[in-house]
XYZ file of C-alpha atoms in Angstrom:
332
model
C -61.809 -30.380 -25.458
C -60.047 -27.767 -27.523
C -59.701 -25.628 -24.324
C -58.068 -28.533 -22.532
C -55.668 -29.134 -25.291
C -54.757 -25.514 -25.516
C -54.187 -25.455 -21.752
C -51.963 -28.521 -22.007
C -49.916 -27.042 -24.882
C -49.309 -23.833 -22.985
C -48.428 -25.721 -19.862
C -45.827 -27.777 -21.917
C -44.459 -24.608 -23.508
C -43.949 -22.968 -20.001
C -42.299 -25.926 -18.731
C -39.767 -26.070 -21.571
C -39.164 -22.487 -21.228
C -38.543 -22.789 -17.529
C -36.122 -25.778 -17.911
C -34.412 -24.943 -21.045
C -30.559 -24.682 -21.533
C -30.394 -21.249 -19.833
C -32.269 -22.207 -16.679
C -30.672 -22.832 -13.226
C -32.558 -26.160 -13.092
C -30.556 -27.101 -16.245
C -27.173 -26.561 -14.626
C -26.824 -22.805 -13.810
C -26.712 -19.432 -15.803
C -24.570 -18.879 -18.500
C -22.488 -16.375 -16.376
C -21.598 -19.145 -13.976
C -18.121 -20.756 -14.462
C -17.165 -24.374 -13.602
C -14.519 -24.798 -10.934
C -11.038 -24.952 -12.512
C -7.747 -26.036 -10.916
C -4.408 -24.150 -11.547
C -1.077 -25.043 -10.215
C 1.630 -22.465 -9.840
C 5.298 -23.247 -9.674
C 7.756 -20.464 -8.725
C 11.416 -20.867 -8.611
C 12.166 -18.625 -5.624
C 10.557 -15.631 -3.671
C 11.389 -12.115 -4.640
C 9.190 -8.983 -5.301
C 9.216 -9.228 -9.125
C 8.247 -12.922 -9.218
C 5.616 -12.470 -6.554
C 4.248 -9.372 -8.296
C 3.886 -11.402 -11.526
C 2.000 -14.051 -9.710
C -0.362 -11.597 -8.065
C -0.986 -9.847 -11.440
C -1.906 -13.470 -12.847
C -4.406 -14.053 -10.037
C -5.853 -10.626 -10.385
C -6.545 -11.083 -14.190
C -8.358 -14.376 -13.301
C -10.520 -12.630 -10.692
C -11.382 -9.813 -13.157
C -12.536 -12.422 -15.588
C -14.745 -14.218 -12.967
C -12.369 -16.973 -11.662
C -12.087 -16.275 -7.979
C -10.369 -18.579 -5.349
C -12.841 -20.122 -3.004
C -15.707 -19.953 -5.491
C -14.782 -21.464 -8.838
C -10.948 -21.503 -8.764
C -8.464 -23.768 -6.861
C -4.927 -22.625 -6.723
C -2.134 -24.726 -5.602
C 0.924 -22.352 -5.285
C 4.227 -24.011 -4.503
C 7.789 -22.300 -4.317
C 10.982 -24.257 -4.846
C 13.065 -21.795 -2.840
C 15.833 -21.904 -5.401
C 16.308 -25.600 -4.947
C 16.402 -27.356 -8.475
C 15.413 -30.801 -7.030
C 12.365 -29.193 -5.353
C 11.582 -27.381 -8.707
C 11.370 -30.650 -10.692
C 9.390 -32.389 -7.788
C 6.915 -29.462 -7.738
C 6.312 -29.729 -11.559
C 5.779 -33.518 -11.454
C 3.390 -33.164 -8.554
C 1.314 -30.417 -10.258
C 1.008 -32.815 -13.252
C 0.112 -35.686 -11.188
C -2.752 -33.572 -9.517
C -4.274 -33.189 -12.895
C -4.479 -29.376 -12.994
C -6.446 -27.745 -15.765
C -3.473 -25.335 -16.345
C 0.063 -24.720 -14.848
C 1.754 -21.371 -14.371
C 5.435 -21.427 -14.320
C 7.285 -18.387 -12.855
C 10.999 -18.133 -13.947
C 12.940 -20.207 -16.568
C 13.888 -23.108 -14.453
C 10.429 -23.671 -13.299
C 9.042 -23.503 -16.840
C 11.575 -25.978 -18.166
C 10.705 -28.455 -15.341
C 6.947 -28.102 -16.133
C 7.580 -28.515 -19.944
C 9.597 -31.723 -19.198
C 6.786 -33.029 -17.063
C 3.824 -32.781 -19.469
C 2.823 -32.406 -23.004
C -0.891 -32.543 -22.389
C -1.590 -29.884 -19.692
C -1.610 -26.300 -20.948
C 1.536 -24.454 -19.466
C 1.881 -20.681 -19.134
C 5.211 -19.112 -18.257
C 6.015 -15.519 -17.125
C 9.293 -13.686 -16.172
C 11.263 -15.662 -18.962
C 14.178 -13.973 -20.446
C 14.514 -16.178 -23.468
C 11.864 -18.617 -24.093
C 13.139 -19.680 -27.502
C 16.632 -20.132 -26.269
C 15.215 -22.092 -23.237
C 13.420 -24.409 -25.637
C 10.099 -23.559 -24.119
C 8.636 -22.508 -27.519
C 9.528 -22.755 -31.091
C 9.041 -18.944 -31.823
C 7.355 -15.949 -30.195
C 4.706 -15.844 -32.963
C 4.051 -19.476 -33.057
C 4.814 -21.162 -29.793
C 3.730 -24.747 -30.749
C 2.973 -27.481 -28.360
C 1.077 -26.877 -25.062
C 3.125 -23.918 -23.943
C 2.992 -20.031 -24.222
C 3.356 -17.084 -21.862
C 5.187 -13.809 -21.357
C 8.873 -12.875 -21.630
C 10.157 -10.196 -19.228
C 12.748 -8.884 -21.879
C 11.981 -5.760 -23.794
C 14.284 -5.706 -26.851
C 15.851 -2.379 -25.764
C 15.854 -2.779 -21.862
C 19.634 -3.716 -21.457
C 20.847 -1.501 -24.180
C 19.021 1.554 -22.716
C 20.454 0.620 -19.216
C 23.986 0.392 -20.556
C 23.563 3.611 -22.249
C 22.440 5.236 -19.098
C 25.588 4.098 -17.325
C 27.663 5.965 -20.056
C 25.576 8.963 -19.997
C 25.204 9.450 -16.299
C 28.826 8.287 -15.306
C 31.171 9.240 -18.243
C 34.335 8.575 -15.994
C 33.233 5.111 -15.422
C 35.213 2.488 -17.196
C 34.291 -0.815 -15.817
C 30.808 -2.491 -14.994
C 30.776 -5.259 -12.336
C 28.185 -7.917 -12.897
C 27.076 -10.584 -10.392
C 24.980 -13.539 -11.761
C 24.315 -17.339 -11.391
C 25.879 -19.052 -14.370
C 23.419 -21.910 -13.801
C 20.488 -19.872 -14.739
C 20.033 -19.634 -18.503
C 18.192 -16.310 -18.310
C 21.088 -14.668 -16.545
C 23.644 -15.980 -19.010
C 21.581 -14.390 -21.920
C 21.218 -11.071 -20.006
C 24.952 -10.990 -19.322
C 25.837 -11.715 -22.798
C 23.604 -9.003 -24.145
C 24.952 -6.486 -21.435
C 28.635 -7.387 -22.379
C 27.816 -6.802 -26.092
C 26.172 -3.381 -25.400
C 29.026 -2.265 -23.007
C 31.631 -3.184 -25.598
C 29.900 -1.035 -28.332
C 30.127 1.820 -25.670
C 33.848 1.241 -24.843
C 33.250 0.069 -21.455
C 34.596 -3.162 -19.804
C 32.509 -5.842 -18.154
C 33.914 -7.425 -14.955
C 32.190 -10.661 -14.064
C 31.757 -12.716 -10.938
C 29.446 -15.789 -10.725
C 27.725 -17.439 -7.747
C 25.695 -20.601 -7.275
C 23.679 -19.715 -4.140
C 22.145 -16.581 -2.452
C 24.488 -16.882 0.460
C 27.469 -16.187 -1.792
C 26.177 -12.852 -3.166
C 27.681 -10.510 -0.423
C 31.168 -11.923 -0.911
C 30.791 -11.544 -4.811
C 29.770 -7.882 -4.449
C 32.829 -7.304 -2.150
C 35.019 -8.955 -4.653
C 34.127 -6.324 -7.179
C 35.149 -3.388 -5.069
C 38.151 -1.619 -6.499
C 37.628 -3.626 -9.846
C 34.342 -1.993 -10.922
C 33.086 1.535 -10.985
C 29.537 0.660 -11.424
C 27.485 -2.504 -10.501
C 24.970 -4.003 -12.871
C 22.667 -6.791 -11.546
C 20.812 -8.656 -14.350
C 17.466 -10.357 -14.020
C 19.078 -13.242 -12.018
C 16.713 -14.876 -9.423
C 19.564 -16.082 -7.150
C 21.151 -12.576 -6.975
C 17.850 -10.719 -6.664
C 16.624 -12.858 -3.825
C 19.544 -11.614 -1.796
C 19.781 -8.145 -3.227
C 20.177 -6.416 0.081
C 23.693 -7.965 0.344
C 24.735 -6.022 -2.921
C 22.970 -2.843 -1.675
C 24.895 -2.920 1.555
C 28.196 -2.994 -0.375
C 27.220 -0.349 -2.795
C 26.153 1.956 -0.022
C 29.343 1.382 1.939
C 31.608 1.927 -0.962
C 29.578 4.602 -2.931
C 29.069 2.451 -6.073
C 26.213 3.321 -8.340
C 24.039 0.194 -8.952
C 21.991 -0.418 -11.949
C 19.569 -3.381 -12.189
C 17.530 -5.306 -14.701
C 14.058 -4.414 -13.348
C 12.272 -1.624 -11.516
C 11.199 -3.700 -8.428
C 14.823 -3.950 -7.513
C 15.118 -0.141 -7.688
C 12.194 0.215 -5.308
C 14.183 -2.216 -2.911
C 17.077 0.231 -2.791
C 19.286 0.215 -5.953
C 19.889 3.352 -7.998
C 18.241 2.892 -11.489
C 16.752 0.636 -14.270
C 14.878 0.739 -17.569
C 11.981 -1.489 -16.438
C 8.230 -2.069 -16.083
C 5.817 -3.430 -13.641
C 5.824 -7.145 -13.155
C 2.387 -7.074 -11.937
C 1.308 -6.014 -15.381
C 3.208 -8.764 -17.102
C 1.572 -11.255 -14.766
C -1.706 -9.764 -15.557
C -1.268 -10.239 -19.302
C -0.370 -13.873 -18.529
C -3.548 -14.075 -16.619
C -5.713 -13.013 -19.536
C -3.807 -15.639 -21.729
C -5.005 -18.216 -19.003
C -8.683 -17.080 -19.312
C -8.364 -17.504 -23.221
C -6.985 -21.128 -22.676
C -9.650 -22.000 -19.993
C -12.405 -20.885 -22.446
C -11.254 -22.987 -25.291
C -8.065 -21.497 -26.944
C -5.032 -23.713 -27.465
C -1.433 -22.392 -25.988
C -0.056 -22.798 -29.544
C -2.595 -20.293 -30.909
C -1.418 -17.399 -28.466
C 1.794 -15.678 -29.396
C 4.387 -15.108 -26.572
C 4.037 -11.563 -25.129
C 6.567 -9.065 -23.679
C 6.458 -5.668 -21.998
C 5.298 -3.080 -24.619
C 6.908 -0.037 -22.963
C 9.985 0.785 -20.863
C 10.522 3.713 -18.238
C 13.582 4.909 -16.495
C 13.198 4.419 -12.819
C 15.471 6.123 -10.195
C 15.548 5.724 -6.504
C 16.246 9.108 -5.011
C 17.066 7.784 -1.558
C 19.505 5.203 -3.107
C 21.229 7.785 -4.955
C 22.027 9.668 -1.774
C 23.192 6.501 0.005
C 25.478 5.589 -3.038
C 26.998 9.069 -3.105
C 25.356 10.023 -6.381
C 24.540 13.627 -7.131
C 21.456 13.663 -9.263
C 21.493 15.858 -12.434
C 18.902 17.224 -14.723
C 20.222 14.632 -17.374
C 19.249 11.750 -15.004
C 15.975 13.322 -13.781
C 14.381 14.719 -17.019
C 12.770 11.540 -18.193
C 12.761 9.401 -14.920
C 10.145 8.109 -12.716
C 11.336 8.915 -9.194
C 10.798 6.455 -6.378
C 12.185 6.334 -2.818
C 11.425 10.003 -1.850
């Protein structure tokens, strides 16, 4: 009898061990992740915003969230249309996503207006506080946090480079969409830095990408140098600016390094893929239990001067040791 009881006890213990919390029969291994739904809203297509999105997805994959396995992505692009932008945000909320990624300021504002419940992450945002997305960088509050693409010294360094590299230049022409809050902030900061350097800002505004070439042409003869801020409308049609700059030998500085790779002269920038990757790591924290309000807003930790050697030649610029000594060279 004792032997029978002992055998039954051992069998029961083995059964409990086999079917306990860590077993596949009880719902899978601890390493397995439940399928999550993430909606992505992006204002417009251009390399910087695309790179941020790709970095975000790469961070998720590295953390074990992979599309087709345990991740469903719904990526939608507004193509610069503000009505589409709001509709996309509302649809992503209605689809009951676990998290929403908003790429660019207007997309983030639309998402924030559409839900106070679903966690929202933003990236490629110039001024998240001014855009009323978060209360502060350190304590975002609410259901929103993310990454800003503005390093505190980026614009100042770029304006200083214009002064150092082209000491005879007096006027800096800027093209931007005054309807983009991020652009207005960038331009105001650029004007402030230029004034301190004794340089004059010459502005022209546009409302659609189809107007960019005409705007660039309007600055010919009025500006010695072009500066294109982080403006989604202008950057989506950057080749129009490049064409004018090359024809008229006008040095062209920009707000981010992806635009240098496309054929402008120089920028103090960073990799948007890295910014998106940082945002993706925030997403993992939220998916695994953290609240957006507990995660401070991030921004690029370092800057580098990027110069396009081919663009310099096409814009009639003679590269000097001063320009090249600390620069990362692309376009060779």
